[in-house]
Structure formats: structure tokens, C-alpha cells
Amino acid sequence: MASDGTEIAVGEWHPAGSSRSVPSRLIDAGGGFKVLDEAGLELTAGTFAAVDVSARVGAIPRRAEFPDGSLFETTDNDTIDRFLKAKGKTSLVHEWERFHPRLIAVVLATVLSGVAIYRYAVPALVEIAVLVTPPIVPKIMSASTLETMDRSVLDTSALAAERQQKIRDGFAGIARLSDRGEGGFSLNFRKGGAIGPNAFALPDGTLIVTDELVELAGDDTEMIVGVLAHEIGHVELEHSLRQIYRAAGVAGLVMMIGGDIGSGAEDILVQGAGLLSLSYSRAAEAAADRHSVELMVKAKRDPTAIARFFDLLEKELGDSSDTSILATHPGTPERRKAILDYAGELKAQGQ
Amino acid sequence: MVVAETASMQGTLTQRVPDNFHRLSFTGSGKEYFGIWIVNVLLTIITLGIYSAWAKVRRNRYFYGNTVLLGRAFEYHAKGKQILIGRLIVFAYLIFYNVMLTFVPIAGIMLALLLVAFVPWLVVRGLRFSARVTSYRNVRFDFVGGVGGAFLAFIVGPVISVLTLGILVPLASRWSYRYIGSNLRYGQRAFATDPSVGTIYRSWFLSAAIIVAGLAIIAFVGFLNFAVIMALFDGSVEPTGGIQFSMIALFVFGYIALVSIFGVAALFYRAGVRNVAWSATTFDGKHQLTSDLSRGRYAWIAVTNLIVTVITLGLMRPWAAVRMARYVNEHTGVHFEGNVGEMFDKIAQEGSAVGSEFMDFEGFDFGF
């Protein structure tokens, strides 16, 4: 009986839904598969199209599921592969997975595409996300942030009206020259409380300056305008949105690959991504500093005014720390130097 | 102490009928898995994560298919598309939740609460999916647990663990192992797990001691540097570059020390509880499962695996994963009552578990 076909592999056969197994042979019976037991009796059969042969993964047992629900299982992967190959079916993925010098190329391709994704695809996706984000998003984000801060740390400003007006006039002068124009920004004064001398920008163009910063600056309005030009830079370069999208994108990538690298290594990657986002934040601060210098030059004001602010910070608050990989901002002395250098550069170009 | 304890445990369980005790084995190799792994990683990266669903199928098929009991391997049957759909649903919900949280914080909080309310249901779906896509000798596993048990094991348990600073963790472990173990089915026959709280506490004490001792050492080192830290805070010392550098070094060192202490304690505990719970599990009321991991060895393998993976920038991860799977499998076994061949001849699959997994999506990721 075994003569009407050629043997492909030896294995075990299970009736449908049963763990009972019968030693058997898989036979190529011309148009389809047949499973015969040791006595040569037919256990099941099916056409090639109707029998589902599992894809190869390493050397794990191969399964052939028959239309009647029964199963033939064999560890003889190579003969099954040869048979399928003769039928014109090869598994491309398994071909690449085989241990072979070619894997060195796969490793290199993995490293290169990993770097390319991080360096180019993630920033590109971030740019697309920023572009398609409707303007209402930063508006609502900013409104709710300001509301939360007003409730928790900030208080109504106690600054004299004329002092506020003087700063507003200076600010209007540079805001007019920015890409968004004067209407793109709104300047707010608040008592800083716990956050002390500070200025910050919300993504919709809302700028907040604390009384403490104004007091620290004394009569030097130019310095405050320089700081505000820095904050305008954050808004115009859309740093907040970029940072949010970037963090989300990197977290998503790490999550996707987590199953393959194990939970310990995944945790380390998450921490590493955190450190990298800090470096991104420092780069954003430096970019905003340069923006301040450019805007001040454009407004024919003192481009080094913001550097004086860093001088003050250093003197009054004793902040002379170097740039640290654990900080969101570059070190103060380094920032001051970068600003002076850049201002000098622009001046040289202008002449 | 650890070695002596596991040796005696193994002794009592294998003494009965030694020839009927069968251990799992792992037949895969790091070399073979390397190719599968690197292709998975490459395709996952260049498809921006979409392939990860299929990568998971190939990874699980490799690990299940190389887990061998009585000369026969387990099999993983999930399809990439099913896993992708499950992930897309979770992903869409997360985006929706974050958007709502930004715009309408109240609605965002409601969605978060809704998610917490749905967690038990998602856990049940996830466990059932994992069970139903797993087979051994052509018969699928099934999971019959309800939402109430999942709520106790996966919401109440973690909450009381955190609230009591880890003191009630053994109770939570008992709930989750009992919930999973006692609701697992294999061909109409049930598993039953009932680990006693007392035995879990015995392995919990070691981990608690590791944490207490570790924190004491960190506190001592911190105390030695106390003067420097205080001087920096009150501003009496001008922070120079050198001090700044040593502060960062101290911070990084403290952080790594803290993470390592909790990590090692967790590894010891995980191995200990697995031993207790598996050894308190029976199949079909008479076949006794056993786990006899050495806690020290398990933690050593996990820690050195991580170090080797990091040093080789991930390239040794396949070797590490295979090494761990081999160790765990070789310390897991079943003591069968009666004739094994006759038993498996009679086991047949329940109708309900067949095919219905195609309707399932993978809620939360649970592997066996």
C-alpha cells in the first residue's frame, strides 16, 4: 500500500482534538498528503492546498494540519523544507534567520536602521506631527497649564504699573519683529513664589515673567527684554510640542522592541531615552539663546543683554555649575560664553 | 541555606516514584535563536514597530516549541494579525486617553478610571488568549477564570502591596497564583493551585532582609557624605567642579545601588514564590507539579544576563534568553501518577476552546 507515493517524513499523528498519538509517516501521494500508520493503513489525507504546514522556526517540530482536524507532527524539518522547496514554496524569513555569515550584514543593517530611525525617522515624524497639529491644541494645552500653575504656585503680580508698561513696551518692540508678530504673544506678570526668578513660555505664545526676575534685573529692562526674546524663541521653534511628540515616539519604539530585548534591558533603554531627552532639552535652550541674540540684533538692541542675566544669576544665586548630563539646561557660564560668541559673530557679519 | 532548602524539597518530591518524575527541558540554542532574534529586531525597526506582532509569534513559537516534556514540545498558535489588532486597540485607547487628558482633564480622569475598571476584564481576556493559543500534544489549554478573581488578584493585590510597603505582597502573590493556577484547564481537566501564605512568607523574608540591609548600607554611605551634602545646600561651600563631579558620581552610584537592591530582592522573591506555587499545583487532582529553582542561581543568571546583554549592546541577548529558559525549564517538572501513555491517550480537547481564539484579541500580554 505504501507504494502509491513517496515518504516525506516520519512523525506522530494525532486524531482531531486528541492527545493520543500514533507513530506514522507523511506520504506525498501525488496531488496531496497522506498519513500512514506503521502497518501502512491510511490515517488521513488531504490535497496540498487543504493541508496547512506550519512555517519553520528554528528546529521546533513541524505541524501539518489536515482538513479533518487531525495533526501530523515531525521533527524532520529539513525533509519538509526540501519537499516544499520542490513545490516552489520557500520561507524567506527563515532563510534569513539561519545561522550564516550573512547575519553579520543583518546585524549591521539593524544597527544602521536603528540609528537612521532615531536620527531621521523620529525627527521627521515629529515634524509631521507638529505640522498636522491644529493651532487649537497648543492653545488649550497652554490655557490649562496656566490655570494649573495659577492655582498652585503663581500669584497676582505686585509690580508697579509703570514698571510693567516699560517692559511691555520693550517686549512689543521685539515681538513685532518676530515671525508671529506682536499679536502672536501675550505677556503676563505673576508673582513666582516657589519658582523664584523665572520666565517661561507656553506653546501658544503666552509668556510669563515672575516679579522676582524683574526685581533681580533692577533697572536693566534691556536684560528682561533679552530673556523674553529667548522665550519667544521657544515658542517660535515649537519646542514644547516637539519635546512631547519626541518623547512619545521614542517611548513607543522602546515598547515595541521590549519583548525582544527583555525587561531589564528595556528599563535601561527607557532611562537612556530620558537622558537623551535631557540633551535635547539643553539643545533647545541653546537654540532659544541664539534666537534671543538674533532678535535683539534685528531690533537694534543689545544682543548680549541676556548674557548679563546669566552674570546676575551667577553672582546673586551662586549658580556657576558646569553643564551636566543630568540637567535640563546647559551650565550658566557656558551659556553666557556661547551668547557672547554668537553676538560677536553676528556683529562681525553685519560690518 | 538556599541550596540545602531546594535540595530537600526536591528530595521529598522525587522520593515517591522516581521513574515517574519528568522534568521539562529546553532544546533551543543561543546560536539558532540569534538569527530569529536579529531578523525580528531588524524587521520591527524598519516597519516602525508593526512587525513586532509577528516577531512575538516567531519568538514564542521558538521558545514554546523548544520546551519539551516527555519528548514532546509545546506549541504557540497565535497569529501576528490577532496580536496586532489587540495592540492597535490598546494603542488607540492610550492616544485617545492622552488627548482627552490634555483637553478635558476631567474626561481624561474618567477614562483612566474606566480603564482601571476594565483591567480585570482585559486580564481575563489576555489570560484566556494566552492559554488557548498554547497546546501540548495537539490539545489546547484553556482558562476559565472570571472577572471577580482577576479584580482581587490584579487590582486589590497590587494596591494592598503598595499601601503596606510590600508587607502584604505574599498575600497578593497567593491570590494571583491561585487565580491563574486554579482556572487553567488542559483538555477538560483542571489544574489546582493553593500555595500557603506561610511558605510564601518564608521566601519573602529573605528579600525583605536584602532590602533592609541594602538600604542600611546606602544610608551609611549617605551619612558619611552628609557633611558635604549639607554644606552644598546651605551654600557655605562654593561648589567647585570637583565637588560637583563627585556629587553627580554619588547620585549615580546611589541610584544604581538602589535599583540593584530592589532588583535582586525581586528576583529572589520571584524564584521563591514560583517554587512554592508550582510545587503546590496539581493537574487532574493527582499529578504533582514541581519547581525547584535555586533562588541565588536564578538571580545570578538574571543579573549576569543583563550585564552581558548591556556590554555586548544587545548582541548576546539571544544567548541570555536561552540560558534563562534552559535553567527555568530544567528546574520544573511533573510527577505523574499512573501510566503516562494511558493518561494522554484519554485526553481530548473541549469544543469551546477550539477555534474560538480567533474571536479573541490579546488584551494584556501574559505568557505562561
XYZ file of C-alpha atoms in Angstrom, chain A residues 11-302:
292
model
C 6.500 11.553 12.921
C 3.441 11.298 15.145
C -0.193 11.620 14.150
C -2.987 12.875 16.432
C -6.710 12.399 15.737
C -8.652 15.693 15.798
C -8.582 17.272 19.258
C -6.909 14.284 20.897
C -3.591 13.955 22.654
C -3.433 10.268 21.649
C -0.564 9.860 19.230
C 0.216 7.234 16.611
C 3.700 6.741 15.097
C 3.234 7.422 11.409
C 4.677 8.532 8.085
C 3.807 11.526 5.900
C 3.444 10.487 2.268
C 3.481 12.520 -0.934
C 0.548 10.954 -2.761
C 0.744 12.919 -5.977
C -1.915 15.638 -5.591
C -1.785 15.714 -1.822
C -0.529 14.440 1.520
C -1.374 11.146 3.144
C -0.544 9.906 6.636
C 0.010 6.171 7.054
C 0.499 4.287 10.297
C 3.250 1.702 10.759
C 1.047 -1.023 9.316
C 0.530 1.068 6.192
C -3.121 1.934 6.924
C -4.246 5.397 5.850
C -4.984 7.631 8.870
C -5.874 10.798 6.982
C -5.321 12.558 3.671
C -5.746 15.957 2.066
C -4.804 17.900 -1.055
C -1.675 20.067 -0.875
C -3.821 23.191 -0.818
C -6.017 21.925 2.028
C -3.209 20.841 4.367
C -1.708 23.621 6.454
C 2.014 23.075 7.032
C 3.402 25.372 9.746
C 6.169 27.840 8.907
C 9.625 26.849 10.026
C 11.068 28.437 13.170
C 14.478 27.128 14.195
C 14.275 23.384 14.664
C 10.942 23.196 16.504
C 8.570 20.409 15.412
C 6.747 20.956 12.128
C 2.974 20.549 12.039
C 0.721 19.539 9.168
C -2.944 20.159 9.919
C -5.361 18.116 7.843
C -8.873 19.153 6.779
C -10.440 16.625 9.181
C -8.756 18.404 12.097
C -6.118 15.739 12.661
C -2.461 16.626 13.019
C 0.823 15.183 11.824
C 3.899 16.369 13.721
C 7.524 15.744 12.828
C 10.939 16.998 13.879
C 12.261 16.266 10.402
C 12.345 19.910 9.323
C 14.878 19.544 6.520
C 12.967 16.937 4.524
C 9.788 19.016 4.839
C 11.718 22.064 3.605
C 13.151 20.122 0.663
C 9.685 18.901 -0.250
C 8.159 22.404 -0.040
C 11.061 23.859 -1.984
C 10.445 21.378 -4.789
C 6.854 22.641 -4.768
C 8.205 26.192 -5.094
C 7.477 27.289 -1.527
C 10.357 28.665 0.495
C 10.184 30.717 3.651
C 12.147 33.898 3.077
C 12.130 34.868 6.755
C 13.532 31.523 7.851
C 16.153 31.686 5.099
C 17.430 34.949 6.590
C 17.225 33.653 10.166
C 19.587 30.731 9.533
C 22.964 30.973 11.223
C 25.110 32.113 8.354
C 27.831 34.779 7.778
C 25.074 36.821 6.131
C 23.762 37.507 9.656
C 26.661 39.948 10.092
C 25.037 42.032 7.367
C 21.690 41.730 9.176
C 23.313 42.963 12.393
C 24.856 45.920 10.562
C 21.558 46.684 8.835
C 19.832 46.578 12.236
C 22.314 48.993 13.813
C 22.187 51.321 10.809
C 18.406 51.333 10.579
C 18.162 51.811 14.350
C 20.402 54.873 14.134
C 18.597 56.099 10.997
C 15.198 55.748 12.651
C 16.361 57.607 15.738
C 18.216 60.317 13.829
C 15.926 60.835 10.845
C 12.606 58.992 11.044
C 11.696 60.071 14.590
C 12.544 63.764 13.934
C 10.697 63.581 10.592
C 7.626 62.067 12.236
C 7.850 64.722 14.954
C 7.906 67.441 12.256
C 4.870 65.892 10.552
C 3.032 65.636 13.872
C 3.850 69.305 14.633
C 2.616 70.326 11.168
C -0.689 68.498 11.414
C -1.365 69.598 14.984
C -4.169 72.170 14.766
C -3.388 75.510 16.496
C -6.199 74.824 18.945
C -4.040 72.108 20.590
C -1.274 74.413 21.921
C -3.986 76.926 22.883
C -5.869 74.500 25.092
C -2.653 72.991 26.437
C -1.383 76.434 27.413
C -4.655 77.556 28.931
C -4.870 74.502 31.172
C -1.177 74.730 32.144
C -1.501 78.387 33.128
C -4.667 77.649 35.067
C -2.965 74.843 36.988
C 0.097 76.998 37.735
C -2.047 79.955 38.807
C -3.849 77.696 41.241
C -0.750 76.038 42.639
C 2.366 78.275 42.647
C 1.770 81.612 40.913
C 0.157 84.662 42.411
C -1.015 88.060 41.121
C 1.869 90.357 40.278
C 2.711 93.111 42.759
C 4.764 95.089 40.226
C 4.083 98.791 39.729
C 2.071 99.546 36.597
C 4.741 101.808 35.079
C 7.441 99.150 35.527
C 5.173 96.625 33.778
C 4.476 99.130 30.982
C 8.158 99.742 30.420
C 8.796 96.035 29.990
C 5.715 95.683 27.777
C 6.994 98.454 25.501
C 10.367 96.778 25.165
C 8.711 93.428 24.562
C 6.357 94.864 21.890
C 9.447 96.158 20.090
C 10.946 92.688 19.650
C 7.659 90.781 19.301
C 6.795 92.980 16.280
C 9.979 91.790 14.563
C 9.355 88.086 15.257
C 7.733 85.757 12.731
C 4.485 85.504 14.668
C 4.215 89.281 15.144
C 3.046 91.186 18.184
C -0.393 89.530 18.180
C 1.194 86.086 18.439
C 2.252 86.643 22.030
C 0.741 87.757 25.290
C 2.947 88.859 28.154
C 1.835 88.123 31.707
C 3.287 89.154 35.041
C 2.959 86.876 38.041
C 4.417 86.555 41.498
C 6.641 83.461 41.200
C 6.554 82.176 44.779
C 8.283 78.788 44.882
C 9.712 79.047 41.361
C 11.539 82.319 42.124
C 13.155 84.480 39.417
C 11.946 82.840 36.253
C 10.401 83.364 32.851
C 8.705 80.774 30.727
C 6.758 80.381 27.520
C 3.691 78.281 26.809
C 3.319 76.813 23.310
C 0.519 79.211 22.229
C 2.702 82.298 22.812
C 1.701 83.072 26.379
C 4.811 84.352 28.185
C 5.077 84.609 31.950
C 7.639 86.664 33.849
C 7.871 86.498 37.618
C 8.173 89.576 39.842
C 11.289 88.028 41.319
C 13.029 88.093 37.925
C 12.075 91.728 37.353
C 13.350 92.651 40.809
C 16.585 90.749 40.193
C 17.082 92.723 36.960
C 16.625 96.044 38.782
C 16.631 98.929 36.288
C 18.033 96.830 33.449
C 14.899 96.496 31.265
C 17.072 95.542 28.318
C 18.066 92.372 30.158
C 14.426 91.373 30.697
C 13.711 92.003 27.023
C 16.642 89.705 26.195
C 15.178 86.975 28.383
C 11.782 87.457 26.726
C 13.436 87.159 23.300
C 14.745 83.782 24.489
C 11.202 82.722 25.438
C 9.906 83.933 22.045
C 12.498 81.565 20.587
C 10.961 78.600 22.467
C 7.517 79.476 21.096
C 8.616 80.064 17.502
C 10.748 76.930 17.370
C 7.786 74.989 18.863
C 9.953 73.307 21.454
C 7.155 72.090 23.766
C 5.206 70.204 21.118
C 8.396 68.766 19.647
C 9.507 67.529 23.036
C 6.159 65.872 23.755
C 5.991 64.131 20.367
C 9.601 63.091 20.545
C 9.245 61.543 23.991
C 6.098 59.705 22.847
C 7.796 58.430 19.683
C 10.896 57.152 21.459
C 8.809 55.537 24.211
C 6.723 53.802 21.538
C 9.806 52.438 19.782
C 11.292 51.152 23.032
C 7.977 49.474 23.886
C 7.766 47.738 20.503
C 11.221 46.258 20.851
C 10.817 45.472 24.571
C 9.679 41.877 24.046
C 12.840 41.048 22.149
C 15.377 42.600 24.497
C 13.993 41.579 27.892
C 12.511 43.753 30.625
C 15.848 44.649 32.270
C 17.361 45.982 29.057
C 14.058 47.718 28.257
C 14.204 49.588 31.576
C 17.764 50.677 30.806
C 16.680 51.916 27.361
C 13.836 53.903 28.926
C 16.311 55.557 31.326
C 18.696 56.185 28.437
C 15.899 57.789 26.428
C 15.275 60.029 29.434
C 18.933 61.145 29.457
C 18.813 61.745 25.693
C 15.680 63.854 26.057
C 17.594 65.986 28.568
C 20.286 66.548 25.963
C 17.538 67.517 23.537
C 16.227 69.957 26.127
C 19.713 71.501 26.537
C 19.971 71.852 22.761
C 16.584 73.604 22.761
C 17.783 76.070 25.408
C 20.892 76.861 23.365
C 18.744 77.359 20.239
C 16.459 79.735 22.137
C 19.516 81.655 23.377
C 20.696 82.134 19.790
C 17.198 83.192 18.797
C 17.339 85.854 21.502
C 20.623 87.197 20.134
C 19.268 87.318 16.568
C 16.041 89.023 17.567
C 17.837 91.616 19.672
C 20.217 92.409 16.803
C 17.255 92.757 14.466
C 15.596 95.167 16.916
C 18.882 97.126 17.144
C 19.014 96.390 20.856
C 21.809 94.930 22.936
